[in-house]
Amino acid sequence: MANSNLYKGSLVTIILKLLNEGDKMYGYEITQKVKDMTNGELQITEGALYPALHKLEAEGVLEVEVKKVDNRLRKYYMLTKKGNKETVSKLQELEDYIKTMQNLLNSELSMR
């Protein structure tokens, strides 16, 4: 499932959900959290994550804080007020989608 288009279409929602649960996170931390939470089923690549983070930042959904950690600069991402609203919207959108898919699957099963 690691390369599933379903997961790719949910990447923004995954990012927003994780940032909504915590204070702030850096990119690698996000990838590892998803990997841990899904027992390795979903693995977000840097090539997918960072463009999504940069897009969300440009849209005003995320803000960035740069900190020096072990002589390296690390970017921490956090939700803005707009980001908090977007998170609620995206999570509701995903819930509605899941319910619709469950209805479709359940009706198909009952037709057999």
PDB file of N, CA and C in Angstrom:
ATOM      1  N   MET A   1       0.816  -1.203   0.000  1.00  0.00           N
ATOM      2  CA  MET A   1       0.000   0.000   0.000  1.00  0.00           C
ATOM      3  C   MET A   1       0.857   1.264   0.000  1.00  0.00           C
ATOM      4  N   ALA A   2       2.154   1.121   0.166  1.00  0.00           N
ATOM      5  CA  ALA A   2       3.044   2.262   0.307  1.00  0.00           C
ATOM      6  C   ALA A   2       2.978   3.226  -0.874  1.00  0.00           C
ATOM      7  N   ASN A   3       2.683   2.756  -2.057  1.00  0.00           N
ATOM      8  CA  ASN A   3       2.645   3.624  -3.218  1.00  0.00           C
ATOM      9  C   ASN A   3       1.229   3.835  -3.743  1.00  0.00           C
ATOM     10  N   SER A   4       0.258   3.543  -2.934  1.00  0.00           N
ATOM     11  CA  SER A   4      -1.138   3.636  -3.340  1.00  0.00           C
ATOM     12  C   SER A   4      -1.548   5.071  -3.656  1.00  0.00           C
ATOM     13  N   ASN A   5      -2.316   5.222  -4.737  1.00  0.00           N
ATOM     14  CA  ASN A   5      -2.843   6.543  -5.078  1.00  0.00           C
ATOM     15  C   ASN A   5      -3.834   7.040  -4.035  1.00  0.00           C
ATOM     16  N   LEU A   6      -4.480   6.129  -3.332  1.00  0.00           N
ATOM     17  CA  LEU A   6      -5.400   6.534  -2.258  1.00  0.00           C
ATOM     18  C   LEU A   6      -4.645   7.286  -1.171  1.00  0.00           C
ATOM     19  N   TYR A   7      -3.495   6.763  -0.812  1.00  0.00           N
ATOM     20  CA  TYR A   7      -2.693   7.415   0.221  1.00  0.00           C
ATOM     21  C   TYR A   7      -2.138   8.743  -0.278  1.00  0.00           C
ATOM     22  N   LYS A   8      -1.697   8.784  -1.528  1.00  0.00           N
ATOM     23  CA  LYS A   8      -1.150  10.026  -2.084  1.00  0.00           C
ATOM     24  C   LYS A   8      -2.192  11.130  -2.067  1.00  0.00           C
ATOM     25  N   GLY A   9      -3.431  10.793  -2.337  1.00  0.00           N
ATOM     26  CA  GLY A   9      -4.505  11.770  -2.313  1.00  0.00           C
ATOM     27  C   GLY A   9      -4.874  12.225  -0.916  1.00  0.00           C
ATOM     28  N   SER A  10      -4.389  11.513   0.087  1.00  0.00           N
ATOM     29  CA  SER A  10      -4.687  11.848   1.483  1.00  0.00           C
ATOM     30  C   SER A  10      -3.503  12.473   2.205  1.00  0.00           C
ATOM     31  N   LEU A  11      -2.415  12.720   1.498  1.00  0.00           N
ATOM     32  CA  LEU A  11      -1.192  13.197   2.141  1.00  0.00           C
ATOM     33  C   LEU A  11      -1.397  14.488   2.924  1.00  0.00           C
ATOM     34  N   VAL A  12      -2.067  15.456   2.329  1.00  0.00           N
ATOM     35  CA  VAL A  12      -2.292  16.732   3.019  1.00  0.00           C
ATOM     36  C   VAL A  12      -3.095  16.505   4.294  1.00  0.00           C
ATOM     37  N   THR A  13      -4.119  15.685   4.218  1.00  0.00           N
ATOM     38  CA  THR A  13      -4.942  15.400   5.392  1.00  0.00           C
ATOM     39  C   THR A  13      -4.115  14.726   6.482  1.00  0.00           C
ATOM     40  N   ILE A  14      -3.240  13.816   6.100  1.00  0.00           N
ATOM     41  CA  ILE A  14      -2.362  13.140   7.061  1.00  0.00           C
ATOM     42  C   ILE A  14      -1.456  14.152   7.758  1.00  0.00           C
ATOM     43  N   ILE A  15      -0.855  15.033   6.983  1.00  0.00           N
ATOM     44  CA  ILE A  15       0.032  16.058   7.548  1.00  0.00           C
ATOM     45  C   ILE A  15      -0.734  16.943   8.520  1.00  0.00           C
ATOM     46  N   LEU A  16      -1.883  17.428   8.099  1.00  0.00           N
ATOM     47  CA  LEU A  16      -2.676  18.320   8.947  1.00  0.00           C
ATOM     48  C   LEU A  16      -3.113  17.627  10.233  1.00  0.00           C
ATOM     49  N   LYS A  17      -3.523  16.379  10.130  1.00  0.00           N
ATOM     50  CA  LYS A  17      -3.959  15.621  11.309  1.00  0.00           C
ATOM     51  C   LYS A  17      -2.821  15.484  12.318  1.00  0.00           C
ATOM     52  N   LEU A  18      -1.639  15.124  11.839  1.00  0.00           N
ATOM     53  CA  LEU A  18      -0.497  14.965  12.745  1.00  0.00           C
ATOM     54  C   LEU A  18      -0.126  16.280  13.412  1.00  0.00           C
ATOM     55  N   LEU A  19      -0.098  17.350  12.641  1.00  0.00           N
ATOM     56  CA  LEU A  19       0.258  18.645  13.218  1.00  0.00           C
ATOM     57  C   LEU A  19      -0.824  19.150  14.168  1.00  0.00           C
ATOM     58  N   ASN A  20      -2.053  18.759  13.928  1.00  0.00           N
ATOM     59  CA  ASN A  20      -3.152  19.142  14.814  1.00  0.00           C
ATOM     60  C   ASN A  20      -3.042  18.440  16.170  1.00  0.00           C
ATOM     61  N   GLU A  21      -2.479  17.249  16.169  1.00  0.00           N
ATOM     62  CA  GLU A  21      -2.349  16.477  17.408  1.00  0.00           C
ATOM     63  C   GLU A  21      -1.179  16.929  18.271  1.00  0.00           C
ATOM     64  N   GLY A  22      -0.192  17.531  17.653  1.00  0.00           N
ATOM     65  CA  GLY A  22       0.987  17.949  18.395  1.00  0.00           C
ATOM     66  C   GLY A  22       1.226  19.429  18.238  1.00  0.00           C
ATOM     67  N   ASP A  23       2.313  19.885  18.806  1.00  0.00           N
ATOM     68  CA  ASP A  23       2.640  21.301  18.758  1.00  0.00           C
ATOM     69  C   ASP A  23       3.260  21.655  17.415  1.00  0.00           C
ATOM     70  N   LYS A  24       4.359  21.021  17.107  1.00  0.00           N
ATOM     71  CA  LYS A  24       5.058  21.247  15.845  1.00  0.00           C
ATOM     72  C   LYS A  24       5.897  20.020  15.533  1.00  0.00           C
ATOM     73  N   MET A  25       6.185  19.830  14.263  1.00  0.00           N
ATOM     74  CA  MET A  25       6.967  18.671  13.836  1.00  0.00           C
ATOM     75  C   MET A  25       7.876  19.077  12.693  1.00  0.00           C
ATOM     76  N   TYR A  26       8.982  18.361  12.541  1.00  0.00           N
ATOM     77  CA  TYR A  26       9.843  18.560  11.384  1.00  0.00           C
ATOM     78  C   TYR A  26       9.593  17.414  10.407  1.00  0.00           C
ATOM     79  N   GLY A  27      10.036  17.590   9.169  1.00  0.00           N
ATOM     80  CA  GLY A  27       9.700  16.664   8.096  1.00  0.00           C
ATOM     81  C   GLY A  27       9.981  15.202   8.382  1.00  0.00           C
ATOM     82  N   TYR A  28      11.212  14.901   8.774  1.00  0.00           N
ATOM     83  CA  TYR A  28      11.575  13.504   9.022  1.00  0.00           C
ATOM     84  C   TYR A  28      10.713  12.921  10.143  1.00  0.00           C
ATOM     85  N   GLU A  29      10.414  13.737  11.127  1.00  0.00           N
ATOM     86  CA  GLU A  29       9.569  13.299  12.244  1.00  0.00           C
ATOM     87  C   GLU A  29       8.183  12.900  11.737  1.00  0.00           C
ATOM     88  N   ILE A  30       7.655  13.647  10.783  1.00  0.00           N
ATOM     89  CA  ILE A  30       6.354  13.325  10.196  1.00  0.00           C
ATOM     90  C   ILE A  30       6.416  11.969   9.495  1.00  0.00           C
ATOM     91  N   THR A  31       7.461  11.762   8.690  1.00  0.00           N
ATOM     92  CA  THR A  31       7.570  10.493   7.964  1.00  0.00           C
ATOM     93  C   THR A  31       7.659   9.311   8.922  1.00  0.00           C
ATOM     94  N   GLN A  32       8.416   9.471   9.995  1.00  0.00           N
ATOM     95  CA  GLN A  32       8.587   8.375  10.958  1.00  0.00           C
ATOM     96  C   GLN A  32       7.317   8.118  11.759  1.00  0.00           C
ATOM     97  N   LYS A  33       6.607   9.177  12.098  1.00  0.00           N
ATOM     98  CA  LYS A  33       5.358   9.031  12.857  1.00  0.00           C
ATOM     99  C   LYS A  33       4.327   8.247  12.034  1.00  0.00           C
ATOM    100  N   VAL A  34       4.217   8.571  10.756  1.00  0.00           N
ATOM    101  CA  VAL A  34       3.280   7.859   9.886  1.00  0.00           C
ATOM    102  C   VAL A  34       3.695   6.400   9.755  1.00  0.00           C
ATOM    103  N   LYS A  35       4.956   6.177   9.556  1.00  0.00           N
ATOM    104  CA  LYS A  35       5.472   4.806   9.427  1.00  0.00           C
ATOM    105  C   LYS A  35       5.174   4.005  10.696  1.00  0.00           C
ATOM    106  N   ASP A  36       5.421   4.611  11.861  1.00  0.00           N
ATOM    107  CA  ASP A  36       5.169   3.933  13.138  1.00  0.00           C
ATOM    108  C   ASP A  36       3.680   3.674  13.360  1.00  0.00           C
ATOM    109  N   MET A  37       2.856   4.683  13.092  1.00  0.00           N
ATOM    110  CA  MET A  37       1.418   4.562  13.332  1.00  0.00           C
ATOM    111  C   MET A  37       0.755   3.525  12.435  1.00  0.00           C
ATOM    112  N   THR A  38       1.352   3.274  11.273  1.00  0.00           N
ATOM    113  CA  THR A  38       0.758   2.338  10.319  1.00  0.00           C
ATOM    114  C   THR A  38       1.539   1.032  10.238  1.00  0.00           C
ATOM    115  N   ASN A  39       2.410   0.811  11.195  1.00  0.00           N
ATOM    116  CA  ASN A  39       3.250  -0.400  11.204  1.00  0.00           C
ATOM    117  C   ASN A  39       3.957  -0.611   9.863  1.00  0.00           C
ATOM    118  N   GLY A  40       4.417   0.486   9.283  1.00  0.00           N
ATOM    119  CA  GLY A  40       5.173   0.416   8.042  1.00  0.00           C
ATOM    120  C   GLY A  40       4.344   0.320   6.776  1.00  0.00           C
ATOM    121  N   GLU A  41       3.012   0.285   6.902  1.00  0.00           N
ATOM    122  CA  GLU A  41       2.151   0.182   5.719  1.00  0.00           C
ATOM    123  C   GLU A  41       2.235   1.427   4.836  1.00  0.00           C
ATOM    124  N   LEU A  42       2.299   2.592   5.468  1.00  0.00           N
ATOM    125  CA  LEU A  42       2.433   3.846   4.726  1.00  0.00           C
ATOM    126  C   LEU A  42       3.807   4.421   4.982  1.00  0.00           C
ATOM    127  N   GLN A  43       4.501   4.733   3.919  1.00  0.00           N
ATOM    128  CA  GLN A  43       5.820   5.341   4.037  1.00  0.00           C
ATOM    129  C   GLN A  43       5.848   6.575   3.148  1.00  0.00           C
ATOM    130  N   ILE A  44       5.892   7.717   3.773  1.00  0.00           N
ATOM    131  CA  ILE A  44       5.904   8.972   3.039  1.00  0.00           C
ATOM    132  C   ILE A  44       7.336   9.279   2.633  1.00  0.00           C
ATOM    133  N   THR A  45       7.548   9.503   1.360  1.00  0.00           N
ATOM    134  CA  THR A  45       8.884   9.841   0.875  1.00  0.00           C
ATOM    135  C   THR A  45       9.113  11.345   1.003  1.00  0.00           C
ATOM    136  N   GLU A  46      10.371  11.720   1.074  1.00  0.00           N
ATOM    137  CA  GLU A  46      10.706  13.140   1.122  1.00  0.00           C
ATOM    138  C   GLU A  46      10.237  13.841  -0.149  1.00  0.00           C
ATOM    139  N   GLY A  47      10.294  13.125  -1.265  1.00  0.00           N
ATOM    140  CA  GLY A  47       9.865  13.690  -2.546  1.00  0.00           C
ATOM    141  C   GLY A  47       8.385  14.017  -2.598  1.00  0.00           C
ATOM    142  N   ALA A  48       7.593  13.376  -1.767  1.00  0.00           N
ATOM    143  CA  ALA A  48       6.160  13.680  -1.675  1.00  0.00           C
ATOM    144  C   ALA A  48       5.893  14.666  -0.548  1.00  0.00           C
ATOM    145  N   LEU A  49       6.586  14.492   0.575  1.00  0.00           N
ATOM    146  CA  LEU A  49       6.310  15.294   1.766  1.00  0.00           C
ATOM    147  C   LEU A  49       6.674  16.766   1.604  1.00  0.00           C
ATOM    148  N   TYR A  50       7.906  17.037   1.206  1.00  0.00           N
ATOM    149  CA  TYR A  50       8.366  18.430   1.217  1.00  0.00           C
ATOM    150  C   TYR A  50       7.627  19.331   0.236  1.00  0.00           C
ATOM    151  N   PRO A  51       7.303  18.874  -0.965  1.00  0.00           N
ATOM    152  CA  PRO A  51       6.471  19.741  -1.820  1.00  0.00           C
ATOM    153  C   PRO A  51       5.101  20.040  -1.185  1.00  0.00           C
ATOM    154  N   ALA A  52       4.519  19.059  -0.512  1.00  0.00           N
ATOM    155  CA  ALA A  52       3.230  19.274   0.157  1.00  0.00           C
ATOM    156  C   ALA A  52       3.375  20.283   1.299  1.00  0.00           C
ATOM    157  N   LEU A  53       4.436  20.145   2.090  1.00  0.00           N
ATOM    158  CA  LEU A  53       4.684  21.094   3.186  1.00  0.00           C
ATOM    159  C   LEU A  53       4.894  22.507   2.649  1.00  0.00           C
ATOM    160  N   HIS A  54       5.685  22.638   1.587  1.00  0.00           N
ATOM    161  CA  HIS A  54       5.953  23.958   1.010  1.00  0.00           C
ATOM    162  C   HIS A  54       4.682  24.588   0.433  1.00  0.00           C
ATOM    163  N   LYS A  55       3.844  23.768  -0.176  1.00  0.00           N
ATOM    164  CA  LYS A  55       2.575  24.266  -0.725  1.00  0.00           C
ATOM    165  C   LYS A  55       1.662  24.753   0.398  1.00  0.00           C
ATOM    166  N   LEU A  56       1.571  23.976   1.472  1.00  0.00           N
ATOM    167  CA  LEU A  56       0.738  24.370   2.611  1.00  0.00           C
ATOM    168  C   LEU A  56       1.262  25.642   3.272  1.00  0.00           C
ATOM    169  N   GLU A  57       2.569  25.770   3.319  1.00  0.00           N
ATOM    170  CA  GLU A  57       3.167  26.988   3.873  1.00  0.00           C
ATOM    171  C   GLU A  57       2.825  28.189   2.986  1.00  0.00           C
ATOM    172  N   ALA A  58       2.960  28.036   1.677  1.00  0.00           N
ATOM    173  CA  ALA A  58       2.661  29.119   0.736  1.00  0.00           C
ATOM    174  C   ALA A  58       1.193  29.538   0.803  1.00  0.00           C
ATOM    175  N   GLU A  59       0.321  28.581   1.125  1.00  0.00           N
ATOM    176  CA  GLU A  59      -1.120  28.862   1.225  1.00  0.00           C
ATOM    177  C   GLU A  59      -1.500  29.475   2.568  1.00  0.00           C
ATOM    178  N   GLY A  60      -0.536  29.577   3.477  1.00  0.00           N
ATOM    179  CA  GLY A  60      -0.819  30.153   4.791  1.00  0.00           C
ATOM    180  C   GLY A  60      -1.426  29.172   5.768  1.00  0.00           C
ATOM    181  N   VAL A  61      -1.376  27.894   5.452  1.00  0.00           N
ATOM    182  CA  VAL A  61      -1.935  26.853   6.308  1.00  0.00           C
ATOM    183  C   VAL A  61      -0.923  26.444   7.386  1.00  0.00           C
ATOM    184  N   LEU A  62       0.357  26.521   7.027  1.00  0.00           N
ATOM    185  CA  LEU A  62       1.437  26.194   7.956  1.00  0.00           C
ATOM    186  C   LEU A  62       2.361  27.385   8.123  1.00  0.00           C
ATOM    187  N   GLU A  63       2.989  27.441   9.281  1.00  0.00           N
ATOM    188  CA  GLU A  63       4.081  28.385   9.476  1.00  0.00           C
ATOM    189  C   GLU A  63       5.306  27.585   9.889  1.00  0.00           C
ATOM    190  N   VAL A  64       6.456  28.171   9.683  1.00  0.00           N
ATOM    191  CA  VAL A  64       7.711  27.467   9.901  1.00  0.00           C
ATOM    192  C   VAL A  64       8.521  28.184  10.962  1.00  0.00           C
ATOM    193  N   GLU A  65       9.148  27.374  11.798  1.00  0.00           N
ATOM    194  CA  GLU A  65      10.077  27.885  12.795  1.00  0.00           C
ATOM    195  C   GLU A  65      11.396  27.138  12.574  1.00  0.00           C
ATOM    196  N   VAL A  66      12.466  27.879  12.402  1.00  0.00           N
ATOM    197  CA  VAL A  66      13.773  27.259  12.166  1.00  0.00           C
ATOM    198  C   VAL A  66      14.566  27.287  13.462  1.00  0.00           C
ATOM    199  N   LYS A  67      15.071  26.118  13.850  1.00  0.00           N
ATOM    200  CA  LYS A  67      15.881  25.995  15.065  1.00  0.00           C
ATOM    201  C   LYS A  67      17.189  25.291  14.734  1.00  0.00           C
ATOM    202  N   LYS A  68      18.214  25.659  15.462  1.00  0.00           N
ATOM    203  CA  LYS A  68      19.495  24.983  15.294  1.00  0.00           C
ATOM    204  C   LYS A  68      19.530  23.786  16.236  1.00  0.00           C
ATOM    205  N   VAL A  69      19.708  22.600  15.654  1.00  0.00           N
ATOM    206  CA  VAL A  69      19.758  21.358  16.417  1.00  0.00           C
ATOM    207  C   VAL A  69      21.002  20.597  15.964  1.00  0.00           C
ATOM    208  N   ASP A  70      21.904  20.315  16.906  1.00  0.00           N
ATOM    209  CA  ASP A  70      23.143  19.590  16.576  1.00  0.00           C
ATOM    210  C   ASP A  70      23.885  20.226  15.402  1.00  0.00           C
ATOM    211  N   ASN A  71      24.063  21.531  15.472  1.00  0.00           N
ATOM    212  CA  ASN A  71      24.777  22.297  14.438  1.00  0.00           C
ATOM    213  C   ASN A  71      24.113  22.251  13.059  1.00  0.00           C
ATOM    214  N   ARG A  72      22.835  21.924  13.035  1.00  0.00           N
ATOM    215  CA  ARG A  72      22.074  21.918  11.782  1.00  0.00           C
ATOM    216  C   ARG A  72      20.813  22.742  11.974  1.00  0.00           C
ATOM    217  N   LEU A  73      20.366  23.355  10.909  1.00  0.00           N
ATOM    218  CA  LEU A  73      19.102  24.071  10.975  1.00  0.00           C
ATOM    219  C   LEU A  73      17.970  23.097  10.667  1.00  0.00           C
ATOM    220  N   ARG A  74      16.982  23.106  11.513  1.00  0.00           N
ATOM    221  CA  ARG A  74      15.836  22.207  11.340  1.00  0.00           C
ATOM    222  C   ARG A  74      14.573  23.048  11.246  1.00  0.00           C
ATOM    223  N   LYS A  75      13.745  22.751  10.247  1.00  0.00           N
ATOM    224  CA  LYS A  75      12.476  23.458  10.062  1.00  0.00           C
ATOM    225  C   LYS A  75      11.361  22.701  10.770  1.00  0.00           C
ATOM    226  N   TYR A  76      10.707  23.387  11.674  1.00  0.00           N
ATOM    227  CA  TYR A  76       9.539  22.831  12.353  1.00  0.00           C
ATOM    228  C   TYR A  76       8.292  23.461  11.729  1.00  0.00           C
ATOM    229  N   TYR A  77       7.327  22.615  11.443  1.00  0.00           N
ATOM    230  CA  TYR A  77       6.081  23.070  10.843  1.00  0.00           C
ATOM    231  C   TYR A  77       4.978  23.041  11.886  1.00  0.00           C
ATOM    232  N   MET A  78       4.129  24.071  11.855  1.00  0.00           N
ATOM    233  CA  MET A  78       2.989  24.132  12.771  1.00  0.00           C
ATOM    234  C   MET A  78       1.809  24.767  12.053  1.00  0.00           C
ATOM    235  N   LEU A  79       0.626  24.458  12.536  1.00  0.00           N
ATOM    236  CA  LEU A  79      -0.595  24.983  11.928  1.00  0.00           C
ATOM    237  C   LEU A  79      -0.806  26.443  12.288  1.00  0.00           C
ATOM    238  N   THR A  80      -1.319  27.191  11.335  1.00  0.00           N
ATOM    239  CA  THR A  80      -1.784  28.554  11.589  1.00  0.00           C
ATOM    240  C   THR A  80      -3.267  28.458  11.964  1.00  0.00           C
ATOM    241  N   LYS A  81      -3.900  29.590  12.244  1.00  0.00           N
ATOM    242  CA  LYS A  81      -5.342  29.576  12.491  1.00  0.00           C
ATOM    243  C   LYS A  81      -6.080  29.051  11.261  1.00  0.00           C
ATOM    244  N   LYS A  82      -5.630  29.492  10.095  1.00  0.00           N
ATOM    245  CA  LYS A  82      -6.214  28.997   8.843  1.00  0.00           C
ATOM    246  C   LYS A  82      -5.992  27.486   8.737  1.00  0.00           C
ATOM    247  N   GLY A  83      -4.824  27.022   9.183  1.00  0.00           N
ATOM    248  CA  GLY A  83      -4.502  25.600   9.154  1.00  0.00           C
ATOM    249  C   GLY A  83      -5.411  24.779  10.051  1.00  0.00           C
ATOM    250  N   ASN A  84      -5.757  25.332  11.204  1.00  0.00           N
ATOM    251  CA  ASN A  84      -6.678  24.635  12.108  1.00  0.00           C
ATOM    252  C   ASN A  84      -8.047  24.458  11.452  1.00  0.00           C
ATOM    253  N   LYS A  85      -8.521  25.502  10.773  1.00  0.00           N
ATOM    254  CA  LYS A  85      -9.805  25.418  10.072  1.00  0.00           C
ATOM    255  C   LYS A  85      -9.719  24.421   8.912  1.00  0.00           C
ATOM    256  N   GLU A  86      -8.609  24.464   8.186  1.00  0.00           N
ATOM    257  CA  GLU A  86      -8.413  23.555   7.056  1.00  0.00           C
ATOM    258  C   GLU A  86      -8.373  22.106   7.525  1.00  0.00           C
ATOM    259  N   THR A  87      -7.772  21.873   8.693  1.00  0.00           N
ATOM    260  CA  THR A  87      -7.702  20.518   9.246  1.00  0.00           C
ATOM    261  C   THR A  87      -9.101  19.975   9.502  1.00  0.00           C
ATOM    262  N   VAL A  88      -9.938  20.767  10.130  1.00  0.00           N
ATOM    263  CA  VAL A  88     -11.314  20.348  10.408  1.00  0.00           C
ATOM    264  C   VAL A  88     -12.028  20.013   9.102  1.00  0.00           C
ATOM    265  N   SER A  89     -11.862  20.867   8.109  1.00  0.00           N
ATOM    266  CA  SER A  89     -12.505  20.663   6.811  1.00  0.00           C
ATOM    267  C   SER A  89     -12.002  19.392   6.126  1.00  0.00           C
ATOM    268  N   LYS A  90     -10.692  19.201   6.102  1.00  0.00           N
ATOM    269  CA  LYS A  90     -10.106  18.024   5.430  1.00  0.00           C
ATOM    270  C   LYS A  90     -10.494  16.733   6.139  1.00  0.00           C
ATOM    271  N   LEU A  91     -10.511  16.748   7.465  1.00  0.00           N
ATOM    272  CA  LEU A  91     -10.887  15.536   8.204  1.00  0.00           C
ATOM    273  C   LEU A  91     -12.352  15.181   7.960  1.00  0.00           C
ATOM    274  N   GLN A  92     -13.215  16.189   7.901  1.00  0.00           N
ATOM    275  CA  GLN A  92     -14.624  15.944   7.615  1.00  0.00           C
ATOM    276  C   GLN A  92     -14.796  15.396   6.200  1.00  0.00           C
ATOM    277  N   GLU A  93     -14.057  15.976   5.271  1.00  0.00           N
ATOM    278  CA  GLU A  93     -14.086  15.517   3.881  1.00  0.00           C
ATOM    279  C   GLU A  93     -13.665  14.048   3.786  1.00  0.00           C
ATOM    280  N   LEU A  94     -12.623  13.684   4.517  1.00  0.00           N
ATOM    281  CA  LEU A  94     -12.150  12.300   4.500  1.00  0.00           C
ATOM    282  C   LEU A  94     -13.161  11.360   5.157  1.00  0.00           C
ATOM    283  N   GLU A  95     -13.736  11.791   6.277  1.00  0.00           N
ATOM    284  CA  GLU A  95     -14.762  10.964   6.937  1.00  0.00           C
ATOM    285  C   GLU A  95     -15.940  10.712   6.004  1.00  0.00           C
ATOM    286  N   ASP A  96     -16.380  11.762   5.312  1.00  0.00           N
ATOM    287  CA  ASP A  96     -17.500  11.626   4.379  1.00  0.00           C
ATOM    288  C   ASP A  96     -17.149  10.663   3.254  1.00  0.00           C
ATOM    289  N   TYR A  97     -15.937  10.767   2.748  1.00  0.00           N
ATOM    290  CA  TYR A  97     -15.480   9.879   1.681  1.00  0.00           C
ATOM    291  C   TYR A  97     -15.466   8.426   2.159  1.00  0.00           C
ATOM    292  N   ILE A  98     -14.943   8.201   3.349  1.00  0.00           N
ATOM    293  CA  ILE A  98     -14.872   6.836   3.900  1.00  0.00           C
ATOM    294  C   ILE A  98     -16.285   6.263   4.078  1.00  0.00           C
ATOM    295  N   LYS A  99     -17.198   7.074   4.598  1.00  0.00           N
ATOM    296  CA  LYS A  99     -18.583   6.609   4.764  1.00  0.00           C
ATOM    297  C   LYS A  99     -19.209   6.246   3.423  1.00  0.00           C
ATOM    298  N   THR A 100     -18.979   7.079   2.421  1.00  0.00           N
ATOM    299  CA  THR A 100     -19.518   6.812   1.081  1.00  0.00           C
ATOM    300  C   THR A 100     -18.950   5.511   0.536  1.00  0.00           C
ATOM    301  N   MET A 101     -17.654   5.314   0.671  1.00  0.00           N
ATOM    302  CA  MET A 101     -17.020   4.089   0.182  1.00  0.00           C
ATOM    303  C   MET A 101     -17.547   2.867   0.941  1.00  0.00           C
ATOM    304  N   GLN A 102     -17.741   3.010   2.259  1.00  0.00           N
ATOM    305  CA  GLN A 102     -18.287   1.896   3.043  1.00  0.00           C
ATOM    306  C   GLN A 102     -19.695   1.553   2.572  1.00  0.00           C
ATOM    307  N   ASN A 103     -20.490   2.564   2.291  1.00  0.00           N
ATOM    308  CA  ASN A 103     -21.845   2.328   1.783  1.00  0.00           C
ATOM    309  C   ASN A 103     -21.799   1.592   0.450  1.00  0.00           C
ATOM    310  N   LEU A 104     -20.901   2.030  -0.427  1.00  0.00           N
ATOM    311  CA  LEU A 104     -20.770   1.362  -1.727  1.00  0.00           C
ATOM    312  C   LEU A 104     -20.324  -0.080  -1.561  1.00  0.00           C
ATOM    313  N   LEU A 105     -19.339  -0.311  -0.740  1.00  0.00           N
ATOM    314  CA  LEU A 105     -18.836  -1.665  -0.533  1.00  0.00           C
ATOM    315  C   LEU A 105     -19.876  -2.550   0.135  1.00  0.00           C
ATOM    316  N   ASN A 106     -20.567  -2.032   1.121  1.00  0.00           N
ATOM    317  CA  ASN A 106     -21.584  -2.820   1.824  1.00  0.00           C
ATOM    318  C   ASN A 106     -22.759  -3.138   0.908  1.00  0.00           C
ATOM    319  N   SER A 107     -23.157  -2.207   0.063  1.00  0.00           N
ATOM    320  CA  SER A 107     -24.281  -2.492  -0.844  1.00  0.00           C
ATOM    321  C   SER A 107     -23.867  -3.514  -1.890  1.00  0.00           C
ATOM    322  N   GLU A 108     -22.612  -3.462  -2.322  1.00  0.00           N
ATOM    323  CA  GLU A 108     -22.124  -4.450  -3.287  1.00  0.00           C
ATOM    324  C   GLU A 108     -22.096  -5.841  -2.659  1.00  0.00           C
ATOM    325  N   LEU A 109     -21.691  -5.926  -1.427  1.00  0.00           N
ATOM    326  CA  LEU A 109     -21.638  -7.215  -0.746  1.00  0.00           C
ATOM    327  C   LEU A 109     -23.029  -7.792  -0.547  1.00  0.00           C
ATOM    328  N   SER A 110     -23.997  -6.945  -0.261  1.00  0.00           N
ATOM    329  CA  SER A 110     -25.356  -7.430  -0.040  1.00  0.00           C
ATOM    330  C   SER A 110     -26.030  -7.853  -1.345  1.00  0.00           C
ATOM    331  N   MET A 111     -25.489  -7.431  -2.483  1.00  0.00           N
ATOM    332  CA  MET A 111     -26.066  -7.789  -3.785  1.00  0.00           C
ATOM    333  C   MET A 111     -25.608  -9.171  -4.238  1.00  0.00           C
ATOM    334  N   ARG A 112     -24.620  -9.717  -3.583  1.00  0.00           N
ATOM    335  CA  ARG A 112     -24.085 -11.019  -4.015  1.00  0.00           C
ATOM    336  C   ARG A 112     -24.943 -12.153  -3.542  1.00  0.00           C
TER     337      ARG A 112
END
